[in-house]
Coordinates of C-alpha atoms in Angstrom, one line a residue:
X139 CA 14.1 -11.3 241.4
X140 CA 11.8 -9.9 240.0
X141 CA 8.4 -11.1 238.0
X142 CA 6.0 -9.3 236.3
X143 CA 2.5 -9.9 236.7
X144 CA -1.0 -9.3 235.5
X145 CA -4.1 -7.7 236.7
X146 CA -7.7 -8.5 235.9
X147 CA -10.7 -8.3 237.2
X148 CA -13.5 -11.4 236.1
X149 CA -16.3 -11.9 236.1
X150 CA -18.4 -15.1 237.3
X151 CA -17.2 -16.9 234.4
X152 CA -15.3 -15.6 232.7
X153 CA -11.7 -13.0 232.1
X154 CA -8.4 -11.5 230.8
X155 CA -4.6 -10.0 231.2
X156 CA -4.6 -6.8 231.4
X157 CA -1.9 -4.4 232.9
X158 CA 2.0 -5.5 233.6
X159 CA 3.4 -4.8 236.0
X160 CA 6.0 -5.5 238.4
X161 CA 6.0 -6.8 242.4
X162 CA 9.3 -5.6 244.6
X163 CA 10.2 -9.2 246.4
X164 CA 9.1 -8.4 250.6
X165 CA 12.0 -8.8 253.1
X166 CA 10.9 -11.3 255.7
X167 CA 11.1 -10.8 259.3
X168 CA 10.0 -13.9 261.6
X169 CA 9.6 -14.0 265.1
X170 CA 9.6 -17.5 267.1
X171 CA 5.6 -18.2 266.4
X172 CA 6.0 -17.6 262.6
X173 CA 9.2 -20.0 262.8
X174 CA 7.0 -22.2 264.0
X175 CA 4.0 -21.5 261.9
X176 CA 6.4 -21.5 258.4
X177 CA 8.0 -25.2 260.8
X178 CA 4.0 -26.5 260.8
X179 CA 3.9 -25.9 257.5
X180 CA 7.1 -27.3 256.0
X181 CA 5.6 -30.8 257.6
X182 CA 2.3 -30.2 256.3
X183 CA 4.0 -30.0 252.8
X184 CA 5.8 -32.8 253.5
X185 CA 3.3 -35.2 253.8
X186 CA 1.3 -34.1 250.4
X187 CA 4.9 -35.7 249.3
X188 CA 4.4 -38.6 250.4
X189 CA 0.4 -39.3 249.4
X190 CA 2.3 -37.9 246.2
X191 CA 4.7 -40.9 246.1
X192 CA 1.9 -43.2 247.5
X193 CA -1.0 -42.6 244.2
X194 CA 2.3 -42.9 241.6
X195 CA 2.5 -46.5 243.1
X196 CA -0.2 -47.9 244.0
X197 CA -3.1 -46.4 242.7
X198 CA -5.0 -49.0 240.0
X199 CA -3.7 -47.5 236.8
X200 CA -0.2 -46.0 236.7
X201 CA -1.5 -41.7 236.9
X202 CA -0.4 -39.0 235.2
X203 CA 3.3 -36.7 238.0
X204 CA 1.3 -34.2 236.0
X205 CA -2.3 -34.6 235.8
X206 CA -2.0 -35.4 239.7
X207 CA 0.7 -32.5 240.2
X208 CA -1.5 -29.3 238.1
X209 CA -4.9 -31.8 239.8
X210 CA -3.6 -30.6 243.4
X211 CA -2.6 -27.0 242.2
X212 CA -6.1 -27.1 240.6
X213 CA -7.2 -27.5 244.0
X214 CA -5.7 -25.4 246.6
X215 CA -6.5 -22.9 244.6
X216 CA -10.7 -22.9 244.0
X217 CA -10.4 -24.1 248.0
X218 CA -9.0 -20.2 248.0
X219 CA -12.5 -18.5 246.2
X220 CA -15.1 -19.5 243.4
X221 CA -12.8 -17.5 240.8
X222 CA -8.6 -18.4 242.4
X223 CA -7.7 -21.5 239.7
X224 CA -4.7 -22.5 237.5
X225 CA -5.2 -22.9 234.0
X226 CA -2.6 -24.8 232.2
X227 CA -0.8 -23.4 229.0
X228 CA -3.5 -23.9 226.7
X229 CA -5.9 -22.2 229.2
X230 CA -3.5 -19.6 229.6
X231 CA -3.5 -19.1 225.7
X232 CA -6.9 -19.7 224.7
X233 CA -7.5 -16.9 227.2
X234 CA -5.0 -14.1 226.6
X235 CA -7.0 -15.2 222.7
X236 CA -10.3 -13.4 224.0
X237 CA -8.4 -10.7 225.7
X238 CA -8.7 -9.7 222.5
X239 CA -12.0 -10.5 222.1
X240 CA -11.6 -13.6 219.4
X241 CA -12.0 -17.0 220.0
X242 CA -13.0 -19.9 217.8
X243 CA -16.3 -21.5 220.7
X244 CA -19.7 -21.5 221.2
X245 CA -19.7 -17.9 222.2
X246 CA -21.1 -18.4 225.5
X247 CA -20.0 -16.9 229.6
X248 CA -20.2 -20.0 232.0
X249 CA -20.5 -20.6 235.6
X250 CA -19.8 -23.0 237.8
X251 CA -22.4 -24.2 240.4
X252 CA -22.4 -27.6 242.4
X253 CA -20.3 -29.6 239.5
X254 CA -22.1 -28.8 236.7
X255 CA -22.0 -25.6 233.9
X256 CA -24.7 -22.4 234.2
X257 CA -24.8 -20.2 231.6
X258 CA -24.0 -16.3 232.4
X259 CA -25.2 -15.6 229.3
X260 CA -25.2 -16.5 225.9
X261 CA -22.8 -13.6 223.4
X262 CA -24.9 -11.9 221.3
X263 CA -24.8 -13.3 218.0
X264 CA -23.1 -16.5 218.2
X265 CA -23.8 -19.9 217.5
X266 CA -25.1 -20.5 221.3
X267 CA -27.4 -17.1 221.5
X268 CA -28.8 -17.9 217.9
X269 CA -29.7 -21.5 218.9
X270 CA -31.7 -20.8 222.4
X271 CA -29.3 -20.5 224.9
X272 CA -30.4 -19.3 228.1
X273 CA -28.8 -17.2 231.0
X274 CA -29.4 -19.7 234.4
X275 CA -29.4 -22.9 231.6
X276 CA -27.1 -26.0 233.1
X277 CA -26.1 -27.9 231.3
X278 CA -25.0 -31.1 232.3
X279 CA -23.4 -33.6 229.3
X280 CA -21.2 -32.5 226.3
X281 CA -21.2 -34.6 223.8
X282 CA -23.0 -37.3 225.7
X283 CA -19.6 -37.1 228.3
X284 CA -21.0 -35.4 231.9
X285 CA -19.6 -32.5 233.6
X286 CA -19.8 -33.0 236.5
X287 CA -15.9 -33.6 237.7
X288 CA -14.5 -31.7 235.3
X289 CA -13.3 -28.1 236.3
X290 CA -14.1 -25.1 234.9
X291 CA -11.3 -24.8 232.3
X292 CA -11.7 -28.7 230.9
X293 CA -15.3 -28.1 230.2
X294 CA -14.9 -24.7 227.9
X295 CA -12.1 -26.6 226.1
X296 CA -14.4 -29.1 225.7
X297 CA -17.1 -25.9 224.3
X298 CA -14.1 -24.8 221.9
X299 CA -13.1 -26.3 219.2
X300 CA -12.6 -26.8 215.5
X301 CA -14.7 -23.8 213.4
X302 CA -17.5 -25.3 211.3
X303 CA -17.4 -28.8 213.5
X304 CA -21.0 -29.9 215.9
X305 CA -21.5 -30.7 219.4
X306 CA -24.5 -32.0 221.7
X307 CA -25.5 -30.2 224.6
X308 CA -27.5 -31.3 227.2
X309 CA -29.7 -28.4 228.9
X310 CA -32.1 -28.7 232.5
X311 CA -34.1 -25.3 232.5
X312 CA -35.7 -24.2 235.1
X313 CA -39.4 -24.2 233.5
X314 CA -39.1 -28.0 231.3
X315 CA -39.3 -31.4 232.7
X316 CA -37.6 -33.1 229.6
X317 CA -33.5 -32.2 229.9
X318 CA -33.4 -29.8 226.2
X319 CA -31.0 -31.4 223.9
X320 CA -29.3 -29.0 221.1
X321 CA -25.9 -29.2 218.7
X322 CA -24.3 -26.2 217.8
X323 CA -21.7 -26.0 215.5
X324 CA -18.5 -24.0 216.2
X325 CA -17.6 -20.6 214.4
X326 CA -14.9 -17.8 215.0
X327 CA -16.1 -16.4 218.0
X328 CA -15.5 -12.2 217.3
X329 CA -17.1 -10.3 219.8
X330 CA -17.7 -7.5 219.1
X331 CA -18.3 -5.8 222.6
X332 CA -20.6 -2.6 222.0
X333 CA -22.9 -2.8 220.1
X334 CA -25.6 1.7 218.6
X335 CA -28.4 1.6 217.4
X336 CA -30.6 5.0 217.6
X337 CA -33.9 5.1 220.1
X338 CA -37.0 7.6 219.3
X339 CA -34.8 9.5 216.7
X340 CA -33.4 11.8 219.0
X341 CA -30.8 9.2 221.8
X342 CA -28.4 7.8 221.3
X343 CA -28.1 4.0 222.0
X344 CA -24.9 1.6 223.3
X345 CA -25.0 -2.1 224.7
X346 CA -21.9 -3.3 226.2
X347 CA -21.4 -6.7 226.4
X348 CA -17.8 -7.7 227.3
X349 CA -15.0 -5.9 228.5
X350 CA -12.1 -6.6 226.1
X351 CA -9.5 -4.6 224.1
X352 CA -11.4 -3.1 221.2
X353 CA -14.6 -2.7 223.7
X354 CA -13.1 1.6 224.4
X355 CA -12.4 2.7 220.7
X356 CA -16.1 0.6 220.4
X357 CA -17.6 2.7 222.7
X358 CA -15.1 6.6 221.3
X359 CA -16.7 5.1 217.6
X360 CA -20.2 4.5 218.7
X361 CA -20.6 8.1 220.8
X362 CA -18.6 10.0 217.0
X363 CA -21.6 8.0 214.9
X364 CA -24.7 8.7 217.5
X365 CA -23.4 12.1 217.8
X366 CA -23.1 12.9 214.5
X367 CA -26.3 10.7 213.2
X368 CA -28.3 12.6 215.4
X369 CA -27.2 16.0 215.8
X370 CA -25.3 17.6 219.1
X371 CA -28.1 20.3 219.1
X372 CA -30.6 17.5 218.4
X373 CA -29.5 14.3 220.4
X374 CA -31.7 14.1 224.4
X375 CA -28.8 12.1 225.8
X376 CA -26.9 8.4 225.8
X377 CA -28.8 5.1 227.2
X378 CA -25.4 2.7 228.3
X379 CA -27.0 -0.7 229.1
X380 CA -24.8 -3.0 230.7
X381 CA -27.2 -5.5 231.5
X382 CA -25.8 -9.4 230.9
X383 CA -22.5 -8.0 230.9
X384 CA -20.6 -10.3 232.6
X385 CA -17.0 -8.4 233.0
X386 CA -13.9 -8.2 231.5
X387 CA -10.6 -6.7 232.4
X388 CA -10.2 -3.9 234.4
X389 CA -8.6 -1.4 232.2
X390 CA -11.2 -1.8 230.0
X391 CA -14.1 -0.6 232.6
X392 CA -11.6 2.6 233.7
X393 CA -11.3 4.0 230.3
X394 CA -14.8 3.0 229.3
X395 CA -15.4 5.6 233.3
X396 CA -13.1 8.1 232.2
X397 CA -15.1 8.1 228.3
X398 CA -18.0 10.7 230.2
X399 CA -15.6 12.0 233.4
X400 CA -13.6 15.0 233.8
X401 CA -12.3 14.6 237.1
X402 CA -12.3 11.9 240.1
X403 CA -11.6 9.2 241.2
X404 CA -12.3 6.1 239.0
X405 CA -11.8 2.6 241.4
X406 CA -9.6 1.6 244.3
X407 CA -8.2 -1.5 244.5
X408 CA -7.3 -2.3 247.8
X409 CA -4.6 -5.9 248.6
X410 CA -3.8 -7.3 251.8
X411 CA -0.6 -5.3 252.5
X412 CA -1.4 -1.0 252.5
X413 CA 1.4 -0.4 250.5
X414 CA -0.4 -2.6 248.3
X415 CA -3.4 0.2 247.8
X416 CA -3.6 1.9 244.1
X417 CA -6.3 4.5 243.1
X418 CA -8.1 5.3 239.1
X419 CA -8.6 8.6 238.2
X420 CA -10.1 9.8 235.1
X421 CA -8.6 12.8 232.9
X422 CA -10.4 15.7 231.6
X423 CA -12.2 14.9 228.3
X424 CA -16.3 14.2 228.4
X425 CA -16.6 12.4 225.3
X426 CA -19.5 13.2 225.6
X427 CA -19.1 17.4 226.4
X428 CA -22.0 16.3 229.2
X429 CA -24.9 15.0 227.5
X430 CA -27.0 13.3 230.1
X431 CA -26.4 9.5 231.0
X432 CA -28.8 7.3 231.6
X433 CA -27.1 3.1 232.5
X434 CA -28.7 0.8 232.5
X435 CA -27.5 -2.6 235.1
X436 CA -29.5 -5.7 236.4
X437 CA -28.2 -9.2 238.0
X438 CA -25.6 -10.6 235.5
X439 CA -24.1 -6.8 235.5
X440 CA -20.8 -8.2 237.6
X441 CA -17.2 -7.2 238.0
X442 CA -16.2 -4.7 235.0
X443 CA -19.3 -3.6 234.5
X444 CA -19.9 -2.6 238.4
X445 CA -16.8 -0.4 238.1
X446 CA -18.5 1.5 234.9
X447 CA -21.8 2.2 236.7
X448 CA -20.1 2.6 240.2
X449 CA -18.5 5.5 239.3
X450 CA -20.3 6.7 236.8
X451 CA -23.2 6.8 240.0
X452 CA -20.9 8.3 242.7
X453 CA -20.4 10.6 240.8
X454 CA -23.7 11.9 240.0
X455 CA -22.6 11.5 236.4
X456 CA -25.5 9.5 235.0
X457 CA -28.7 7.5 237.2
X458 CA -28.8 4.4 237.0
X459 CA -31.8 1.5 236.1
X460 CA -32.5 -1.8 236.8
X461 CA -32.0 -3.8 239.0
X462 CA -29.6 -4.5 241.3
X463 CA -26.1 -6.0 239.9
X464 CA -23.8 -9.5 240.3
X465 CA -21.6 -8.2 243.6
X466 CA -18.2 -9.0 242.5
X467 CA -15.6 -6.6 244.2
X468 CA -12.7 -9.0 244.3
X469 CA -9.9 -8.5 241.2
X470 CA -8.0 -11.8 239.9
X471 CA -4.1 -11.3 240.0
X472 CA -2.7 -13.6 236.1
X473 CA 1.2 -14.7 237.1
X474 CA 2.8 -16.5 234.8
X475 CA 4.9 -19.8 236.1
X476 CA 7.1 -19.7 232.8
X477 CA 7.1 -21.6 229.4
X478 CA 5.1 -23.8 229.0
X479 CA 3.1 -24.2 232.5
X480 CA 0.6 -22.1 233.1
X481 CA -0.3 -19.2 235.0
X482 CA -2.4 -19.1 238.0
X483 CA -5.4 -17.1 238.4
X484 CA -5.6 -14.7 241.8
X485 CA -7.7 -12.6 243.7
X486 CA -5.1 -9.9 245.0
X487 CA -7.4 -7.7 245.8
X488 CA -10.4 -5.7 246.2
X489 CA -12.3 -2.7 244.7
X490 CA -14.1 0.1 245.5
X491 CA -16.2 2.6 244.0
X492 CA -15.3 6.4 244.6
X493 CA -17.6 7.1 247.8
X494 CA -15.3 3.7 249.1
X495 CA -18.3 1.8 249.3
X496 CA -17.3 -2.4 248.3
X497 CA -19.9 -4.0 246.2
X498 CA -18.2 -7.5 247.0
X499 CA -21.3 -9.4 247.5
X500 CA -24.0 -6.5 247.7
X501 CA -23.7 -5.5 244.6
X502 CA -24.6 -2.4 242.9
X503 CA -28.0 -0.6 243.8
X504 CA -29.8 1.2 241.6
X505 CA -31.5 4.9 241.3
X506 CA -34.2 3.2 240.3
X507 CA -35.6 -0.4 240.3
X508 CA -37.1 -2.0 237.6
X509 CA -39.3 -5.4 237.7
X510 CA -39.7 -6.7 233.9
X511 CA -43.0 -7.4 232.2
X512 CA -42.1 -11.4 232.0
X513 CA -43.6 -14.4 230.1
X514 CA -45.3 -17.4 232.4
X515 CA -43.1 -20.1 230.5
X516 CA -39.8 -18.0 232.6
X517 CA -40.8 -16.6 235.4
X518 CA -38.1 -19.1 236.9
X519 CA -35.0 -18.1 235.2
X520 CA -35.4 -13.9 235.6
X521 CA -33.5 -14.3 239.1
X522 CA -29.7 -13.8 238.8
X523 CA -28.0 -15.7 242.4
X524 CA -25.4 -13.2 242.8
X525 CA -21.8 -12.9 243.8
X526 CA -22.9 -13.7 247.5
X527 CA -24.2 -17.5 246.8
X528 CA -21.1 -19.0 245.7
X529 CA -19.9 -21.3 247.4
X530 CA -16.1 -20.0 249.0
X531 CA -16.9 -16.3 248.3
X532 CA -15.1 -12.8 250.1
X533 CA -17.3 -12.1 253.0
X534 CA -17.9 -8.9 253.0
X535 CA -19.3 -5.9 255.8
X536 CA -22.8 -5.6 256.7
X537 CA -25.5 -7.9 255.2
X538 CA -25.2 -9.6 252.0
X539 CA -27.8 -9.4 249.2
X540 CA -28.7 -12.6 247.0
X541 CA -29.7 -13.3 243.6
X542 CA -31.9 -9.6 241.0
X543 CA -34.1 -9.7 238.4
X544 CA -32.1 -10.3 235.3
X545 CA -34.0 -10.6 232.0
X546 CA -34.4 -8.5 229.5
X547 CA -36.8 -8.6 227.2
X548 CA -35.8 -9.2 224.3
X549 CA -38.3 -7.7 221.7
X550 CA -36.9 -3.5 222.5
X551 CA -41.4 -2.1 222.6
X552 CA -41.3 -4.8 226.2
X553 CA -38.5 -3.5 227.5
X554 CA -39.7 -1.0 230.9
X555 CA -36.8 0.2 231.9
X556 CA -35.2 0.8 228.1
X557 CA -38.6 2.1 228.2
X558 CA -38.0 4.7 231.9
X559 CA -34.7 5.8 230.8
X560 CA -35.8 7.1 227.8
X561 CA -38.6 9.4 229.0
X562 CA -35.9 10.1 231.9
X563 CA -33.9 11.2 229.7
X564 CA -36.6 12.8 227.3
X565 CA -38.2 14.8 230.7
X566 CA -41.4 13.1 231.3
X567 CA -42.4 12.1 234.9
X568 CA -43.4 9.2 236.2
X569 CA -43.8 7.6 239.7
X570 CA -39.5 8.0 239.0
X571 CA -40.4 12.0 239.0
X572 CA -37.6 12.0 241.8
X573 CA -34.8 10.4 239.9
X574 CA -31.4 12.3 239.9
X575 CA -31.2 14.0 236.6
X576 CA -28.0 12.8 235.1
X577 CA -25.5 14.4 235.8
X578 CA -26.6 16.4 238.0
X579 CA -26.3 16.8 242.0
X580 CA -29.2 14.8 242.8
X581 CA -30.3 12.0 244.5
X582 CA -32.8 9.3 244.2
X583 CA -34.9 10.2 246.9
X584 CA -38.5 8.2 245.8
X585 CA -39.7 5.3 245.4
X586 CA -38.1 2.7 243.4
X587 CA -41.5 2.3 240.4
X588 CA -42.4 -2.2 240.0
X589 CA -44.2 -4.0 238.5
X590 CA -45.5 -7.4 238.7
X591 CA -43.9 -9.9 236.8

């Protein structure tokens, strides 16, 4: 029997279905040790059956069998790593809706940390961002109900709901003595994943906030618009802002990278078995026609963002500016379980940059590190702990790296990374004068400039 599965690349917060492929059944040849292990596994399954029956018969209140089984499955998956989980039928449908870039809710990317909901980043121009919800905020209560004990999917489901309905969040924010109560009105969230503007009259600035099914088309459209608006001869280059982009679809990460490359490997994914290795390569056709490119990253740039940054860095097609990225170097597969049964979100592979590096629990190291000046009242929330700090994360060889700055100033005039990117495109030399030329062949050798925060 052949089963269709969907490959996804998840951020620390959320993700969605990607390319369909078919897995072939594997022939199984078991020796005596394998048979013994299998027998032990069946004994453990018998133990599970005994516990299940005892709970059904003796628990103080009659439990729901479906919920018992779903909870058991969920526990099994969440015990593997931070990104494997069980989605019930509704969560699976919601994920598919989110993949299309439109869903009902608050517009907030979240993850689970120590049993509480942690904000990865609010989505631009949504109820969450307009209400001042910030990255690294901890949500402890939803409509006066504690989130402790809920799974991530259960908490997300509670935050979603009909448009124009209200929900109250209780938030703990570092640097604030008392919890903050915020009431949000749910809205129809259309994730505009690509936004663009002209910087300094001759630079195209493009911010990618997430990787959904519209991202590559949005990027192509904005590259064309900016080129026409500025003029091909006047255009100095492009700044691609991936800061606080939590990731999304693997396919979109590949096609976004391909938009700037003429040839070469973009990413490889490697599963448990060698025959499962897949390599994605670029096709001829750089949409920018060789214009210099600067990519901005920080501690909130994860998964799909890291694939793009890693591919362009390894090919020396772009200069990477900012702080070390999140470090999520694994790929998840969505495995539907049949009509009405939801799906598994299972970590099935690690991904590697074109040079063969795994960024799992390490992140992308920028060519030029730039630390932002942070207001005193926000200094306690300027770092993201990163993949290496997540309980149960996949290990990597060598030293793992935890945390880096994720603060982005709301006013562009205070944005040091953005200013440096503009200076590089204008050829202005500074303390990072040995930075690689975007699109060139040199490698950064100068000390990385830092600013007090």
